Amino acid sequence: MSANSAERGGRVEVVLVKGGRTKIRYPARLLHDDGVRVSVRAPWAGGGVRDFGFVRFEPGDVFTEHYWRDRWYSVKEVRAGDGTLKGWYCDVTRPAVRSGGELVVEDLDLDLWRSADGTDVRRLDEDEFAESGLAERDPGAASAAVAALAELEALARAGGFGELLA
């Protein structure tokens, strides 16, 4: 579904599914939908502060999130409330599905972080992915997930996501 000018700036509900259950659901402003990529903006939807050690997500942070219908990941630009870029948090997911007012993505456990200055690129949650049993249940999806993480890491190390998000 492609966004027309009346939809742009509208609201969508982002629904993150993990393990067959809704993990989180939050409202976002639709920025772009060209039929392949959907971009939204939303404030930090977590409750309180989430400190990962290498970055803190906290009230006031703003996420500009990019989802694809043909890629196995999402890329989220994270900015502090004052506009300072913190970095990019990437989720490995099944391709996104937009239906009506919902944008549904299934989290496949693998994640990647790239700091604003590019000096910190790290893979996250590989242990959760291994424990999820996806490789046994759905080997094709597991293979796509591993390839997506490798693609994200290569982009992050080669200078970032600018070209991908242009």
XYZ file of N, CA and C in Angstrom:
498
model
N 0.849 -1.169 0.000
C 0.000 0.000 0.000
C 0.889 1.225 0.000
N 0.647 2.113 -0.876
C 1.441 3.324 -0.996
C 0.711 4.482 -0.335
N 1.456 5.310 0.328
C 0.843 6.456 0.999
C 0.531 7.534 -0.020
N -0.647 8.089 0.055
C -0.927 9.259 -0.751
C -0.774 10.482 0.135
N -0.912 11.650 -0.441
C -0.642 12.857 0.340
C -1.578 12.995 1.534
N -2.797 12.439 1.440
C -3.715 12.531 2.571
C -3.244 11.663 3.741
N -2.561 10.538 3.441
C -2.085 9.650 4.509
C -0.826 10.184 5.170
N 0.047 10.808 4.396
C 1.318 11.270 4.935
C 1.056 12.190 6.119
N 1.737 11.948 7.218
C 1.512 12.730 8.423
C 0.417 12.143 9.292
N -0.249 11.102 8.776
C -1.278 10.427 9.557
C -0.649 9.570 10.643
N -1.483 8.853 11.347
C -1.018 8.009 12.447
C -1.083 6.550 12.026
N -0.141 5.779 12.499
C -0.183 4.326 12.381
C 0.149 3.753 13.752
N -0.264 2.553 13.961
C 0.057 1.840 15.188
C 1.140 0.826 14.821
N 2.326 0.957 15.414
C 3.397 -0.009 15.185
C 3.171 -1.155 16.163
N 3.151 -2.376 15.628
C 2.905 -3.565 16.439
C 4.115 -4.479 16.278
N 4.870 -4.654 17.357
C 6.042 -5.521 17.346
C 5.644 -6.852 17.967
N 5.753 -7.908 17.166
C 5.383 -9.255 17.585
C 6.661 -10.045 17.820
N 6.675 -10.826 18.886
C 7.822 -11.675 19.189
C 7.304 -12.974 19.777
N 7.738 -14.084 19.210
C 7.297 -15.377 19.714
C 5.795 -15.578 19.614
N 5.174 -14.991 18.593
C 3.743 -15.163 18.391
C 2.860 -14.252 19.228
N 3.464 -13.398 20.061
C 2.684 -12.492 20.918
C 3.091 -11.048 20.672
N 2.170 -10.149 20.895
C 2.484 -8.734 20.778
C 3.393 -8.340 21.925
N 4.588 -7.864 21.578
C 5.572 -7.436 22.583
C 5.299 -5.994 22.999
N 5.048 -5.154 21.992
C 4.743 -3.746 22.264
C 3.937 -3.199 21.091
N 3.135 -2.218 21.406
C 2.304 -1.540 20.404
C 2.351 -0.058 20.761
N 2.581 0.783 19.761
C 2.660 2.215 20.052
C 2.267 3.038 18.835
N 1.731 4.236 19.070
C 1.357 5.121 17.970
C 2.586 5.808 17.386
N 2.535 6.036 16.076
C 3.624 6.730 15.387
C 3.031 7.595 14.284
N 3.797 8.597 13.886
C 3.385 9.457 12.769
C 3.967 8.896 11.490
N 3.126 8.697 10.491
C 3.571 8.193 9.199
C 4.315 9.297 8.451
N 5.553 9.009 8.068
C 6.365 9.964 7.318
C 6.413 9.635 5.832
N 6.390 8.316 5.523
C 6.646 7.898 4.140
C 6.163 6.467 3.950
N 5.517 6.205 2.829
C 5.192 4.837 2.427
C 5.135 4.817 0.917
N 6.165 4.227 0.314
C 6.221 4.165 -1.147
C 5.827 2.789 -1.685
N 5.272 1.960 -0.819
C 4.892 0.620 -1.231
C 5.941 -0.419 -0.894
N 7.178 0.025 -0.642
C 8.273 -0.873 -0.263
C 8.780 -0.516 1.129
N 9.098 0.757 1.329
C 9.600 1.204 2.633
C 8.542 2.060 3.317
N 8.382 1.826 4.608
C 7.483 2.628 5.443
C 8.340 3.290 6.507
N 8.231 4.598 6.636
C 8.977 5.334 7.657
C 7.995 6.035 8.588
N 8.291 5.930 9.891
C 7.443 6.542 10.903
C 8.327 7.235 11.934
N 7.720 8.102 12.718
C 8.433 8.750 13.825
C 7.590 8.608 15.082
N 8.283 8.258 16.170
C 7.569 8.061 17.436
C 8.495 8.368 18.600
N 7.935 8.834 19.704
C 8.747 8.973 20.915
C 9.074 7.597 21.471
N 10.109 7.539 22.300
C 10.486 6.296 22.976
C 9.240 5.712 23.633
N 8.930 4.467 23.264
C 7.687 3.845 23.722
C 7.880 2.967 24.958
N 9.107 2.797 25.393
C 9.349 1.972 26.581
C 8.971 2.723 27.839
N 8.751 1.970 28.875
C 8.440 2.586 30.157
C 9.720 3.001 30.867
N 9.914 4.269 31.091
C 11.108 4.742 31.800
C 12.369 4.647 30.967
N 13.484 4.469 31.667
C 14.809 4.439 31.037
C 15.218 2.995 30.790
N 15.807 2.743 29.635
C 16.388 1.421 29.345
C 17.865 1.653 29.050
N 18.700 1.227 29.977
C 20.145 1.439 29.869
C 20.804 0.148 29.402
N 21.350 0.173 28.192
C 22.027 -0.990 27.623
C 23.510 -1.016 27.981
N 23.993 0.035 28.601
C 25.423 0.138 28.892
C 26.142 0.960 27.836
N 25.819 0.746 26.587
C 26.430 1.492 25.480
C 25.527 2.615 24.981
N 24.241 2.597 25.357
C 23.290 3.660 25.038
C 22.130 3.566 26.020
N 21.529 4.723 26.290
C 20.325 4.775 27.129
C 19.172 5.287 26.280
N 18.065 4.549 26.306
C 16.820 5.037 25.724
C 16.005 5.560 26.886
N 15.451 6.776 26.715
C 14.761 7.407 27.829
C 13.644 8.311 27.340
N 12.716 8.641 28.235
C 11.639 9.551 27.849
C 12.219 10.804 27.194
N 11.586 11.227 26.120
C 12.061 12.384 25.356
C 12.821 11.981 24.102
N 13.371 10.757 24.070
C 14.042 10.280 22.861
C 13.029 10.142 21.731
N 13.505 10.358 20.508
C 12.647 10.261 19.328
C 13.272 9.257 18.371
N 12.459 8.325 17.906
C 12.884 7.284 16.979
C 12.265 7.543 15.608
N 13.106 7.645 14.578
C 12.643 7.660 13.198
C 12.932 6.262 12.672
N 11.870 5.524 12.386
C 11.960 4.098 12.121
C 11.637 3.797 10.662
N 12.459 2.947 10.068
C 12.302 2.577 8.664
C 12.103 1.071 8.569
N 10.997 0.687 7.935
C 10.637 -0.718 7.766
C 10.486 -1.006 6.274
N 10.780 -2.237 5.896
C 10.669 -2.631 4.496
C 9.746 -3.830 4.360
N 9.042 -3.857 3.238
C 8.198 -5.006 2.914
C 8.990 -6.107 2.212
N 10.217 -5.796 1.809
C 11.030 -6.765 1.071
C 12.396 -7.022 1.712
N 12.600 -6.539 2.920
C 13.861 -6.768 3.639
C 13.552 -7.335 5.015
N 14.524 -8.024 5.558
C 14.349 -8.717 6.832
C 14.912 -7.909 7.990
N 14.719 -6.604 7.974
C 15.190 -5.764 9.070
C 14.490 -4.423 9.074
N 14.679 -3.712 10.189
C 14.270 -2.312 10.310
C 15.464 -1.538 10.849
N 15.513 -0.255 10.515
C 16.582 0.633 10.972
C 15.920 1.815 11.671
N 16.358 2.070 12.908
C 15.748 3.115 13.727
C 16.807 4.133 14.134
N 16.661 5.352 13.641
C 17.534 6.448 14.054
C 17.044 6.936 15.411
N 17.960 7.043 16.355
C 17.602 7.409 17.730
C 18.210 8.769 18.056
N 17.355 9.697 18.455
C 17.816 11.035 18.851
C 17.315 11.359 20.251
N 18.145 12.064 20.990
C 17.748 12.563 22.302
C 16.695 13.652 22.104
N 16.017 14.005 23.170
C 14.991 15.039 23.103
C 15.489 16.360 22.563
N 16.790 16.662 22.735
C 17.344 17.914 22.226
C 17.791 17.809 20.770
N 17.555 16.653 20.147
C 17.909 16.468 18.737
C 19.265 15.826 18.500
N 20.062 15.628 19.551
C 21.380 15.018 19.405
C 21.232 13.564 18.959
N 21.946 13.207 17.898
C 21.908 11.846 17.397
C 22.634 10.914 18.359
N 21.943 9.863 18.802
C 22.558 8.843 19.651
C 23.130 7.713 18.798
N 22.406 7.339 17.755
C 22.856 6.264 16.881
C 21.685 5.585 16.210
N 21.941 4.364 15.734
C 20.933 3.590 15.026
C 20.791 2.222 15.681
N 19.549 1.864 15.967
C 19.238 0.544 16.507
C 18.514 -0.207 15.402
N 19.024 -1.361 15.055
C 18.461 -2.143 13.959
C 17.923 -3.463 14.491
N 16.715 -3.790 14.079
C 16.085 -5.055 14.445
C 16.048 -5.955 13.219
N 16.402 -7.212 13.391
C 16.189 -8.198 12.342
C 14.759 -8.700 12.529
N 13.965 -8.593 11.466
C 12.538 -8.912 11.506
C 12.128 -9.597 10.204
N 10.981 -10.183 10.214
C 10.380 -10.574 8.937
C 9.976 -9.284 8.233
N 9.796 -9.311 6.905
C 9.334 -8.105 6.215
C 8.054 -7.552 6.848
N 7.972 -6.232 6.892
C 6.848 -5.549 7.533
C 5.567 -5.709 6.714
N 4.447 -5.651 7.425
C 3.129 -5.710 6.796
C 2.330 -4.523 7.308
N 1.847 -3.703 6.384
C 0.971 -2.584 6.765
C -0.435 -2.911 6.309
N -1.333 -2.911 7.252
C -2.724 -3.208 6.963
C -3.580 -2.188 7.695
N -4.253 -1.370 6.937
C -5.057 -0.323 7.553
C -4.180 0.591 8.380
N -4.527 0.752 9.627
C -3.773 1.643 10.506
C -2.678 0.969 11.290
N -2.349 -0.296 10.957
C -1.305 -1.006 11.689
C -0.112 -1.335 10.801
N 1.055 -1.250 11.407
C 2.299 -1.688 10.782
C 2.832 -2.804 11.679
N 2.786 -4.034 11.186
C 3.124 -5.201 12.005
C 4.477 -5.744 11.570
N 5.361 -5.956 12.557
C 6.675 -6.539 12.299
C 6.931 -7.633 13.329
N 7.532 -8.724 12.857
C 7.869 -9.830 13.739
C 9.357 -9.803 14.036
N 9.694 -9.590 15.290
C 11.077 -9.520 15.764
C 11.674 -10.924 15.791
N 12.859 -11.085 15.185
C 13.533 -12.383 15.139
C 14.745 -12.432 16.057
N 14.781 -11.581 17.057
C 15.757 -11.582 18.153
C 17.101 -10.937 17.834
N 17.594 -11.012 16.626
C 18.899 -10.428 16.313
C 18.781 -8.921 16.179
N 19.769 -8.196 16.723
C 19.779 -6.739 16.664
C 21.194 -6.256 16.386
N 21.278 -4.983 15.984
C 22.576 -4.358 15.748
C 22.503 -2.912 16.223
N 23.567 -2.438 16.832
C 23.665 -1.034 17.257
C 24.845 -0.397 16.534
N 24.650 0.838 16.048
C 25.738 1.656 15.509
C 25.653 3.010 16.179
N 26.729 3.396 16.863
C 26.758 4.699 17.545
C 26.768 5.825 16.514
N 26.431 7.019 16.961
C 26.362 8.179 16.080
C 27.679 8.437 15.357
N 28.801 8.229 16.049
C 30.099 8.487 15.423
C 30.657 7.280 14.674
N 29.937 6.159 14.710
C 30.339 4.979 13.963
C 31.448 4.153 14.598
N 31.920 4.553 15.776
C 33.028 3.810 16.395
C 32.562 2.560 17.123
N 31.270 2.467 17.401
C 30.738 1.308 18.116
C 29.670 0.645 17.250
N 30.027 -0.490 16.661
C 29.084 -1.309 15.899
C 29.068 -2.655 16.599
N 27.892 -3.046 17.072
C 27.841 -4.304 17.825
C 26.587 -5.104 17.505
N 26.792 -6.419 17.391
C 25.695 -7.369 17.248
C 25.120 -7.630 18.634
N 23.805 -7.792 18.685
C 23.129 -7.993 19.959
C 22.201 -9.212 19.887
N 22.043 -9.862 20.995
C 21.037 -10.900 21.196
C 21.227 -12.151 20.347
N 22.462 -12.446 19.945
C 22.695 -13.673 19.186
C 22.374 -14.909 20.025
N 22.557 -14.800 21.345
C 22.208 -15.920 22.224
C 20.694 -16.156 22.244
N 19.912 -15.087 22.281
C 18.450 -15.219 22.242
C 18.005 -15.854 20.932
N 18.646 -15.451 19.840
C 18.310 -16.010 18.534
C 18.576 -17.515 18.518
N 19.739 -17.920 19.028
C 20.094 -19.345 19.060
C 19.096 -20.133 19.915
N 18.666 -19.539 21.026
C 17.731 -20.211 21.931
C 16.286 -20.196 21.430
N 15.986 -19.352 20.452
C 14.600 -19.217 19.986
C 14.085 -20.454 19.264
N 14.986 -21.274 18.731
C 14.569 -22.457 17.991
C 14.141 -22.175 16.567
N 14.317 -20.943 16.092
C 13.898 -20.591 14.735
C 14.619 -21.437 13.693
N 15.896 -21.715 13.907
C 16.663 -22.500 12.928
C 16.038 -23.875 12.720
N 15.461 -24.447 13.749
C 14.826 -25.748 13.639
C 13.400 -25.636 13.079
N 12.649 -24.639 13.544
C 11.254 -24.459 13.135
C 11.112 -23.945 11.718
N 11.988 -23.004 11.351
C 11.879 -22.334 10.049
C 13.276 -21.994 9.543
N 13.995 -23.001 9.004
C 15.376 -22.780 8.565
C 15.523 -21.660 7.528
N 14.536 -21.497 6.669
C 14.597 -20.428 5.666
C 14.590 -19.052 6.307
N 13.714 -18.867 7.297
C 13.653 -17.586 8.002
C 14.920 -17.348 8.800
N 15.449 -18.406 9.433
C 16.683 -18.260 10.210
C 17.834 -17.849 9.303
N 17.910 -18.458 8.134
C 18.967 -18.104 7.171
C 18.820 -16.651 6.708
N 17.584 -16.230 6.426
C 17.333 -14.839 6.020
C 17.704 -13.877 7.142
N 17.431 -14.252 8.382
C 17.742 -13.405 9.542
C 19.251 -13.227 9.695
N 19.991 -14.312 9.583
C 21.456 -14.243 9.700
C 22.036 -13.398 8.570
N 21.519 -13.559 7.358
C 21.985 -12.755 6.217
C 21.655 -11.276 6.431
N 20.482 -10.990 6.998
C 20.086 -9.600 7.254
C 21.025 -8.946 8.259
N 21.385 -9.674 9.309
C 22.312 -9.122 10.307
C 23.666 -8.843 9.673
N 24.135 -9.733 8.817
C 25.416 -9.523 8.132
C 25.344 -8.293 7.226
N 24.223 -8.118 6.533
C 24.048 -6.941 5.668
C 24.054 -5.652 6.484
N 23.330 -5.653 7.591
C 23.296 -4.475 8.458
C 24.687 -4.137 8.996
N 25.410 -5.151 9.441
C 26.747 -4.910 9.973
C 27.673 -4.350 8.895
N 27.590 -4.885 7.689
C 28.425 -4.384 6.591
C 28.100 -2.922 6.295
N 26.820 -2.578 6.259
C 26.430 -1.181 6.023
C 26.935 -0.284 7.148
N 26.771 -0.731 8.384
C 27.186 0.064 9.549
C 28.682 0.321 9.526
N 29.452 -0.685 9.183
C 30.913 -0.543 9.182
C 31.431 0.222 7.965
N 30.638 0.263 6.892
C 31.049 0.940 5.666
C 30.641 2.412 5.644
N 30.193 2.936 6.769
C 29.871 4.349 6.812
C 28.453 4.678 7.235
N 27.638 3.674 7.429
C 26.318 3.943 7.979
C 25.190 3.650 7.012
N 24.042 4.212 7.322
C 22.811 3.865 6.639
C 22.284 4.974 5.728
N 23.089 6.000 5.501
C 22.641 7.142 4.703
C 22.105 6.775 3.344
N 22.830 5.973 2.599
C 22.404 5.594 1.256
C 21.130 4.737 1.303
N 21.059 3.823 2.262
C 19.893 2.957 2.417
C 18.639 3.785 2.711
N 18.785 4.834 3.499
C 17.640 5.617 3.951
C 17.328 6.818 3.061
N 18.147 7.046 2.054
C 17.948 8.210 1.156
C 16.672 8.087 0.352
